[in-house]
Amino acid sequence: MFTIKQLWNTSEQEEVLLVGLFQEPKLTGVMADMDKELSGTITDLIKEGDLSNRLKSIKKLNTLGQLGTKRVYFAGLGKREDFSYDKARSTFGRAVQEITKEKRTHFSILLDTFHTDQLSIEKLAHAFSEAAGTAVYKFEDYKKKTNEPQKRLESVTVYTENSEVEAGLTSGFAYAKGINFARDLVNTPANLLTPTDLAAEAIDVALEYGMEYEILEKEDMEKLGMGAILAVSKGSDQLPKLITVKYQGGKKEDSYVALVGKGLTFDAGGYSIKPALNMHEMKSDMGGSAAVLGAMEAIGRLKPEINIMFVIPSSENLINGEAMKPGDVITSLSGKTIEVRNTDAEGRLILADAITYAKEQGAKYIVDVATLTGGVVVALGDCTTGALTNNEEFYEHIKQSAADEAELLWLLPSFQPFKDMLKTSDVADLNNSTGRLGHAITGGLFVGEFAENTPWVHLDIAGTAYSGRSTELGPKGATGVMVRTLVNFVRNFKAL
């Protein structure tokens, strides 16, 4: 998608050129050269307020033959000292969206005009590449198509004098591919993405990048004693799947890091049925598995030197004559018994067996990702992912990875009274739902009961996996949240 060229001059023949414009006393470098060729037009437009250098302001100028480039898009960057990775990525996204509104399939960028001392050129290139891929994402919906040919961004020429750019463009492109893959999965209707379909998607990625995979079927789960995932799946005609993919980028004897994603392809709540209003959005209850698969896609491209296990328990949570009922007692793979107080607290059940299985397969570190609770949305809104952990040193790695990628993350408390609430069943070791109080905390800590002493971080993306509004980095709908954080985490992983 990207072609790198070192030198740009004002006679270069381009249809569209994107440049950055900081708030500074005067134009310098190539911007000054461009202004000179345009007889001071850029300076005049800035003074008159018709061309803004405010952050994320995007303005187009037709050069009317005074430059080799026909159209120049100016991206306002604000003050140079305030320009950050997050601001760069958002600005790039906004600019690409504006350029592609004209159905452009190609444009060029003077990347060095966006560069600052506090942001490496490689990181800047990553931000641009990721934004170019995610900002113009569009889900291929099922509406009747017109005969008008579809025009999409296909290629970009990057002008830069810095040699580190290629690595950043490559990594950013991989992240974008992973994010958009996760978005596609979440946006797909549940009748077209069953547990069987989700397993097929995982197999496709595994085969493409030479990863080892295993799909446990219902009969396998019965033999192993995976009572939790089997109980959730009983209400559906769709058979459950436990998907495991192993990527070996490190030494054979190195430990595995497990990324575990909740894969409820549709959640009606079971007998604790959800309200009809907005139930159609429950196709997104496999957002955790989408994040894990999106990370797998990016990791396959980038090939970090680490051993990773991707584990996805997948089922539907519906109602029929065999569906689990409130008050049922089930036995998980770990041997722990669970009283089902609420059939809509099913995600933690399938994660329980998946985490136990990951440990049995050799995982020494576990990160689970799940659209687990409505409580986290009440607590943290739709912009922040909630986290829980049994090991704060391990959590710091995830926290830093999220901060590096500008994905908002907040650690919830794991105080003993919350853990005690899980053990109030009169008939089983654990109860799966303790009520409204601290719901996001107790839901996550339930999952942690199965991680036990294995370093573990839980990421509740119920509020962040799906957005009702568009942003500079994509349309409303699935966000692909936590793909960035997971990939950054494994690329920079350090054993405790």
XYZ file of C-alpha atoms in Angstrom:
496
model
C 0.000 0.000 0.000
C 2.889 2.379 0.785
C 5.670 3.597 -1.486
C 8.519 5.509 0.152
C 10.325 8.311 -1.673
C 13.086 10.454 -0.204
C 12.970 13.757 -2.025
C 10.016 16.004 -2.814
C 10.161 19.227 -4.770
C 7.542 21.743 -5.793
C 7.452 20.455 -9.371
C 6.549 16.892 -8.303
C 3.441 15.760 -10.196
C 0.807 14.725 -7.635
C -2.976 14.781 -7.651
C -3.240 15.178 -3.869
C -0.614 16.018 -1.254
C -1.075 16.030 2.535
C 1.134 18.270 4.672
C 1.266 19.215 8.348
C 0.951 22.786 9.577
C 2.137 23.664 13.093
C 1.289 26.869 14.951
C 4.597 28.697 14.448
C 5.649 32.296 13.714
C 6.721 31.561 10.151
C 6.865 28.777 7.623
C 10.138 26.866 7.261
C 11.640 24.110 5.113
C 9.466 22.620 2.382
C 6.477 24.614 3.614
C 8.396 27.824 2.966
C 9.376 26.530 -0.486
C 5.769 25.721 -1.257
C 4.634 29.145 -0.043
C 7.221 30.832 -2.258
C 6.017 28.980 -5.347
C 2.462 30.021 -4.461
C 3.508 33.693 -4.166
C 2.905 33.794 -0.401
C -0.638 32.432 -0.628
C -0.212 30.063 2.342
C 1.017 32.851 4.615
C -1.807 35.137 3.498
C -4.479 32.462 4.050
C -3.184 31.773 7.562
C -3.246 35.481 8.434
C -6.760 35.849 7.084
C -7.999 32.787 8.959
C -8.942 30.838 5.817
C -6.215 28.285 6.500
C -6.042 27.063 10.093
C -3.161 25.471 11.966
C -5.451 24.486 14.854
C -5.297 20.804 15.751
C -7.286 18.526 13.393
C -8.323 21.371 11.093
C -8.202 20.056 7.514
C -8.266 22.536 4.629
C -7.812 21.984 0.892
C -6.050 24.358 -1.476
C -6.183 24.073 -5.268
C -2.804 25.231 -6.558
C -4.153 26.250 -9.996
C -1.032 25.048 -11.770
C 1.443 26.976 -9.601
C 2.779 23.693 -8.208
C 3.240 20.279 -9.754
C 0.763 19.092 -7.134
C -2.826 19.950 -8.055
C -4.372 19.883 -4.563
C -2.740 20.329 -1.167
C -4.489 19.297 2.044
C -3.216 21.160 5.104
C -3.610 19.368 8.444
C -3.556 21.701 11.441
C -1.297 20.301 14.173
C -1.501 22.909 16.939
C 1.598 23.722 18.978
C 4.619 21.608 18.170
C 5.447 20.968 21.832
C 1.907 19.658 22.487
C 1.775 17.272 19.547
C 1.509 13.655 20.746
C 1.089 10.184 19.282
C -2.630 10.180 20.016
C -3.099 13.609 18.421
C -1.052 12.575 15.397
C -3.099 9.424 14.837
C -6.412 11.270 15.167
C -5.273 14.043 12.845
C -4.087 11.569 10.238
C -7.426 9.796 10.468
C -9.394 12.992 10.001
C -7.238 13.998 7.030
C -7.561 10.627 5.308
C -11.328 10.715 5.781
C -11.504 14.157 4.148
C -9.297 13.112 1.225
C -11.244 9.921 0.559
C -14.571 11.773 0.544
C -13.556 12.742 -2.987
C -13.157 9.022 -3.771
C -9.408 9.275 -4.159
C -7.617 5.960 -4.554
C -4.153 7.465 -4.053
C -2.538 10.434 -2.345
C 0.912 11.489 -1.141
C 2.133 12.828 2.185
C 5.129 14.875 3.310
C 5.543 12.901 6.535
C 8.452 14.955 7.848
C 6.203 18.027 8.099
C 4.415 16.204 10.963
C 7.604 15.278 12.815
C 8.555 16.604 16.260
C 11.434 15.854 18.628
C 9.143 14.213 21.196
C 7.694 11.725 18.693
C 10.023 9.364 16.849
C 9.646 9.171 13.091
C 9.000 5.412 13.351
C 6.153 5.984 15.823
C 4.821 8.795 13.631
C 4.874 6.499 10.586
C 3.063 3.827 12.609
C 0.361 6.337 13.589
C -0.107 7.379 9.959
C -0.199 3.839 8.598
C -2.661 2.633 11.228
C -4.909 5.675 10.742
C -4.861 5.324 6.961
C -6.147 1.780 7.365
C -8.695 2.253 10.145
C -10.149 5.692 9.415
C -11.679 4.609 6.113
C -12.949 1.256 7.382
C -16.400 0.321 6.117
C -18.293 -2.841 6.945
C -19.560 -4.620 3.860
C -23.234 -4.582 4.801
C -26.083 -6.478 3.187
C -27.887 -3.650 1.440
C -28.570 -3.918 -2.257
C -25.591 -2.569 -4.158
C -25.686 -0.086 -7.019
C -23.758 -0.552 -10.254
C -21.518 2.392 -9.402
C -17.920 1.180 -9.064
C -16.570 1.272 -5.496
C -13.506 3.493 -5.110
C -11.317 3.060 -2.046
C -7.901 4.160 -0.938
C -5.424 1.752 -2.478
C -1.981 3.323 -2.191
C -0.041 6.162 -0.583
C 3.312 7.701 -1.480
C 5.246 8.709 1.641
C 7.910 11.366 1.166
C 10.516 11.359 3.946
C 14.231 11.739 4.485
C 14.191 9.333 7.453
C 15.189 5.689 7.009
C 13.229 4.394 10.048
C 9.883 5.022 8.378
C 9.461 1.617 6.753
C 9.324 -0.247 10.077
C 6.631 2.106 11.369
C 4.553 1.845 8.212
C 4.758 -1.958 8.387
C 3.709 -2.209 12.026
C 0.932 0.351 11.672
C -0.467 -1.484 8.664
C -0.468 -4.765 10.631
C -2.317 -3.119 13.522
C -4.886 -1.682 11.113
C -5.464 -5.084 9.536
C -5.991 -6.623 12.954
C -8.324 -3.865 14.138
C -10.436 -4.016 10.991
C -10.613 -7.809 11.170
C -11.921 -7.534 14.735
C -14.434 -4.913 13.610
C -15.692 -7.137 10.815
C -16.245 -10.023 13.220
C -18.181 -7.922 15.725
C -20.285 -6.245 13.037
C -21.302 -9.549 11.428
C -24.880 -10.671 12.286
C -25.139 -13.651 14.625
C -26.850 -15.841 12.029
C -23.764 -15.428 9.842
C -21.195 -15.799 12.626
C -21.938 -18.870 14.715
C -19.373 -20.621 16.953
C -18.587 -22.841 13.970
C -17.996 -19.780 11.793
C -15.814 -18.186 14.454
C -13.707 -21.338 14.606
C -13.355 -21.255 10.813
C -12.109 -17.656 10.980
C -9.495 -18.648 13.551
C -8.367 -21.585 11.435
C -7.977 -19.331 8.389
C -5.644 -16.995 10.281
C -3.717 -19.893 11.786
C -3.176 -21.491 8.372
C -2.162 -18.212 6.766
C 0.621 -17.640 9.289
C 1.662 -21.224 9.990
C 0.247 -21.479 13.507
C -0.831 -24.696 15.227
C -4.547 -24.964 16.006
C -7.001 -27.212 17.825
C -10.801 -27.091 17.945
C -12.490 -28.910 20.812
C -15.975 -30.118 19.914
C -18.865 -30.805 22.285
C -17.874 -34.454 22.640
C -14.317 -33.443 23.568
C -15.631 -31.028 26.193
C -17.836 -33.735 27.682
C -14.874 -36.109 27.989
C -12.745 -33.423 29.624
C -15.493 -32.258 31.979
C -15.997 -28.701 30.744
C -19.305 -28.336 32.509
C -19.363 -24.533 32.436
C -19.181 -23.964 28.689
C -21.445 -26.955 28.096
C -24.084 -25.528 30.431
C -24.145 -22.192 28.593
C -24.432 -23.842 25.181
C -27.311 -26.172 26.123
C -29.931 -23.570 25.220
C -28.803 -23.356 21.578
C -28.868 -25.668 18.591
C -25.437 -24.302 17.656
C -22.646 -26.506 18.987
C -19.989 -24.927 21.207
C -16.333 -24.714 20.215
C -13.171 -24.227 22.231
C -10.614 -22.738 19.868
C -6.899 -22.879 20.690
C -4.184 -21.505 18.412
C -0.491 -21.561 19.305
C 2.084 -19.183 17.885
C 5.694 -20.096 18.602
C 7.906 -17.094 18.058
C 10.199 -17.788 20.992
C 12.233 -20.786 22.048
C 10.452 -24.100 22.454
C 11.132 -24.097 26.186
C 9.846 -20.531 26.700
C 6.589 -19.966 28.569
C 3.333 -19.270 26.759
C 1.366 -16.074 27.241
C -2.342 -16.817 26.821
C -4.757 -14.331 25.281
C -8.259 -15.560 26.093
C -11.311 -14.004 24.402
C -14.977 -14.439 25.243
C -16.754 -15.692 22.117
C -20.502 -15.467 22.784
C -21.700 -15.087 19.205
C -25.158 -14.141 20.490
C -26.406 -13.559 24.003
C -30.134 -13.385 24.676
C -29.474 -13.870 28.379
C -30.977 -17.340 28.646
C -33.872 -17.650 31.117
C -32.634 -14.418 32.727
C -33.615 -12.915 29.404
C -32.437 -9.493 28.296
C -34.889 -6.687 27.428
C -35.935 -6.669 23.781
C -34.731 -3.083 23.335
C -31.282 -3.188 21.722
C -30.963 -6.958 22.060
C -29.883 -6.991 18.417
C -26.583 -5.501 19.576
C -25.811 -8.713 21.460
C -24.139 -9.989 18.303
C -21.225 -7.971 19.712
C -20.891 -10.186 22.795
C -17.987 -11.907 21.094
C -15.971 -8.684 21.119
C -13.331 -10.254 23.348
C -12.729 -13.074 20.889
C -12.628 -10.524 18.064
C -9.893 -8.594 19.887
C -7.900 -11.799 20.351
C -8.332 -12.807 16.702
C -7.466 -9.290 15.553
C -4.316 -9.464 17.653
C -3.551 -12.880 16.139
C -3.804 -11.394 12.641
C -1.390 -8.569 13.488
C 0.985 -10.877 15.352
C 1.069 -13.229 12.363
C 2.275 -10.329 10.237
C 4.789 -8.901 12.728
C 6.202 -12.188 14.090
C 7.326 -11.159 17.594
C 9.804 -13.425 19.383
C 7.439 -14.822 21.995
C 5.218 -17.877 22.457
C 1.522 -17.015 22.475
C -1.578 -19.118 23.018
C -4.902 -17.781 21.732
C -7.877 -19.407 23.467
C -11.505 -18.690 22.552
C -14.502 -20.394 24.160
C -17.478 -19.910 21.848
C -21.192 -20.625 22.147
C -24.592 -18.950 22.047
C -26.716 -18.201 25.130
C -30.340 -18.822 24.153
C -33.434 -20.533 25.536
C -34.886 -23.963 24.837
C -36.123 -26.880 26.917
C -32.560 -27.891 27.825
C -31.185 -24.434 28.669
C -29.510 -23.921 32.028
C -31.787 -22.483 34.696
C -31.275 -20.175 37.665
C -30.413 -22.412 40.595
C -28.618 -25.066 38.532
C -25.285 -26.311 39.856
C -22.549 -27.084 37.337
C -19.051 -28.505 37.661
C -16.311 -26.669 35.798
C -13.174 -28.149 34.236
C -11.233 -27.053 37.320
C -13.475 -29.138 39.542
C -14.985 -26.085 41.201
C -18.772 -26.135 41.385
C -20.872 -23.113 40.443
C -24.421 -22.188 41.316
C -26.096 -20.364 38.442
C -27.803 -17.402 40.039
C -28.232 -15.581 36.723
C -28.115 -17.230 33.301
C -27.140 -13.872 31.771
C -23.844 -14.041 33.661
C -22.655 -16.614 31.146
C -19.457 -15.080 29.814
C -17.614 -15.736 33.050
C -18.717 -19.373 32.864
C -17.228 -20.082 29.454
C -14.091 -18.130 30.388
C -13.715 -20.285 33.512
C -13.230 -23.450 31.488
C -11.108 -21.670 28.857
C -8.684 -20.288 31.434
C -8.364 -23.651 33.168
C -7.675 -25.269 29.802
C -5.075 -22.616 28.916
C -3.240 -23.377 32.147
C -3.368 -27.100 31.421
C -1.855 -26.362 27.999
C 1.101 -24.557 29.562
C 0.080 -20.910 29.830
C 2.122 -19.104 32.501
C 0.555 -15.674 31.982
C -3.074 -14.963 31.111
C -4.901 -11.934 29.732
C -8.622 -12.362 29.160
C -10.736 -9.950 27.150
C -14.513 -9.925 27.404
C -17.649 -7.866 26.984
C -18.415 -9.086 30.468
C -20.644 -6.697 32.418
C -23.047 -3.819 32.036
C -21.638 -2.652 35.364
C -18.365 -1.558 33.772
C -20.301 0.706 31.404
C -22.046 2.365 34.350
C -18.728 2.781 36.167
C -16.416 3.821 33.329
C -18.628 4.851 30.415
C -18.036 3.929 26.804
C -14.470 5.231 26.535
C -12.598 3.286 29.218
C -11.888 -0.425 29.582
C -12.071 -1.839 33.099
C -9.312 -4.088 34.403
C -8.753 -6.507 37.289
C -5.649 -8.452 38.231
C -4.102 -10.814 40.734
C -0.613 -9.492 40.059
C -0.012 -5.741 39.898
C 3.495 -6.131 38.463
C 2.021 -8.047 35.540
C -0.789 -5.501 35.199
C 1.786 -2.704 34.851
C 2.899 -4.275 31.555
C -0.681 -4.143 30.243
C -1.209 -0.645 31.619
C 1.893 0.667 29.855
C 0.939 -1.061 26.611
C -2.502 0.553 26.697
C -0.994 3.956 27.493
C 1.453 3.642 24.587
C -1.488 2.994 22.260
C -3.761 5.664 23.790
C -6.377 3.081 24.792
C -7.929 4.122 28.095
C -7.698 1.556 30.883
C -8.614 1.681 34.586
C -7.773 -0.857 37.295
C -10.718 -1.787 39.526
C -10.123 -2.911 43.136
C -9.823 -6.575 44.118
C -10.575 -6.169 47.829
C -11.346 -9.274 49.855
C -15.019 -8.365 50.505
C -15.656 -8.557 46.750
C -14.046 -12.004 46.584
C -16.099 -13.133 49.583
C -19.295 -12.204 47.735
C -18.553 -14.945 45.187
C -18.625 -17.608 47.890
C -22.076 -17.040 49.315
C -23.758 -20.010 47.639
C -25.296 -22.553 50.016
C -24.838 -25.402 47.537
C -21.684 -24.741 45.476
C -18.146 -23.375 45.696
C -19.058 -20.220 43.779
C -22.141 -18.352 42.634
C -21.946 -16.754 39.211
C -23.802 -13.538 40.023
C -23.675 -11.546 43.241
C -26.159 -8.847 42.260
C -25.773 -5.210 41.271
C -23.273 -4.107 43.920
C -19.779 -3.999 42.448
C -20.995 -6.049 39.511
C -18.080 -5.252 37.193
C -15.656 -6.177 39.975
C -17.265 -9.411 41.125
C -17.827 -10.544 37.528
C -14.150 -10.145 36.753
C -13.023 -11.656 40.038
C -15.157 -14.716 39.290
C -12.948 -15.270 36.228
C -9.889 -14.710 38.398
C -10.927 -17.615 40.631
C -9.896 -19.904 37.787
C -6.626 -18.120 37.035
C -5.731 -18.772 40.689
C -2.020 -17.994 41.175
C -1.165 -17.643 37.492
C -0.418 -13.956 36.730
C -3.661 -12.723 35.199
C -5.260 -9.538 33.895
C -8.927 -9.227 32.981
C -10.085 -6.593 30.478
C -13.807 -5.785 30.448
C -14.602 -4.118 27.110
C -18.403 -4.082 27.427
C -18.390 -0.303 27.111
C -15.600 0.102 24.575
C -16.060 -2.692 22.030
C -18.942 -0.957 20.275
C -19.548 2.736 19.667
C -22.723 4.568 18.749
C -20.806 7.396 17.073
C -18.109 7.789 14.466
C -14.598 9.077 15.226
C -11.523 10.136 13.300
C -10.464 6.476 13.324
C -13.621 4.823 12.081
C -17.405 4.748 11.766
C -19.909 3.889 14.462
C -20.153 0.202 15.298
C -17.355 -2.128 16.321
C -14.168 -0.375 17.461
C -11.581 -3.169 17.505
C -10.610 -2.013 20.994
C -7.699 -3.718 22.764
C -6.158 -5.129 19.580
C -3.516 -2.398 19.816
C -2.883 -3.022 23.507
C -2.609 -6.798 23.161
C -0.204 -6.596 20.219
C 1.939 -3.937 21.886
C 1.977 -6.012 25.070
C 3.281 -9.197 23.438
C 5.784 -7.313 21.276
C 7.325 -5.825 24.409
C 6.687 -8.672 26.838
C 9.096 -9.262 29.704
C 8.733 -12.272 31.974
C 8.215 -11.506 35.661
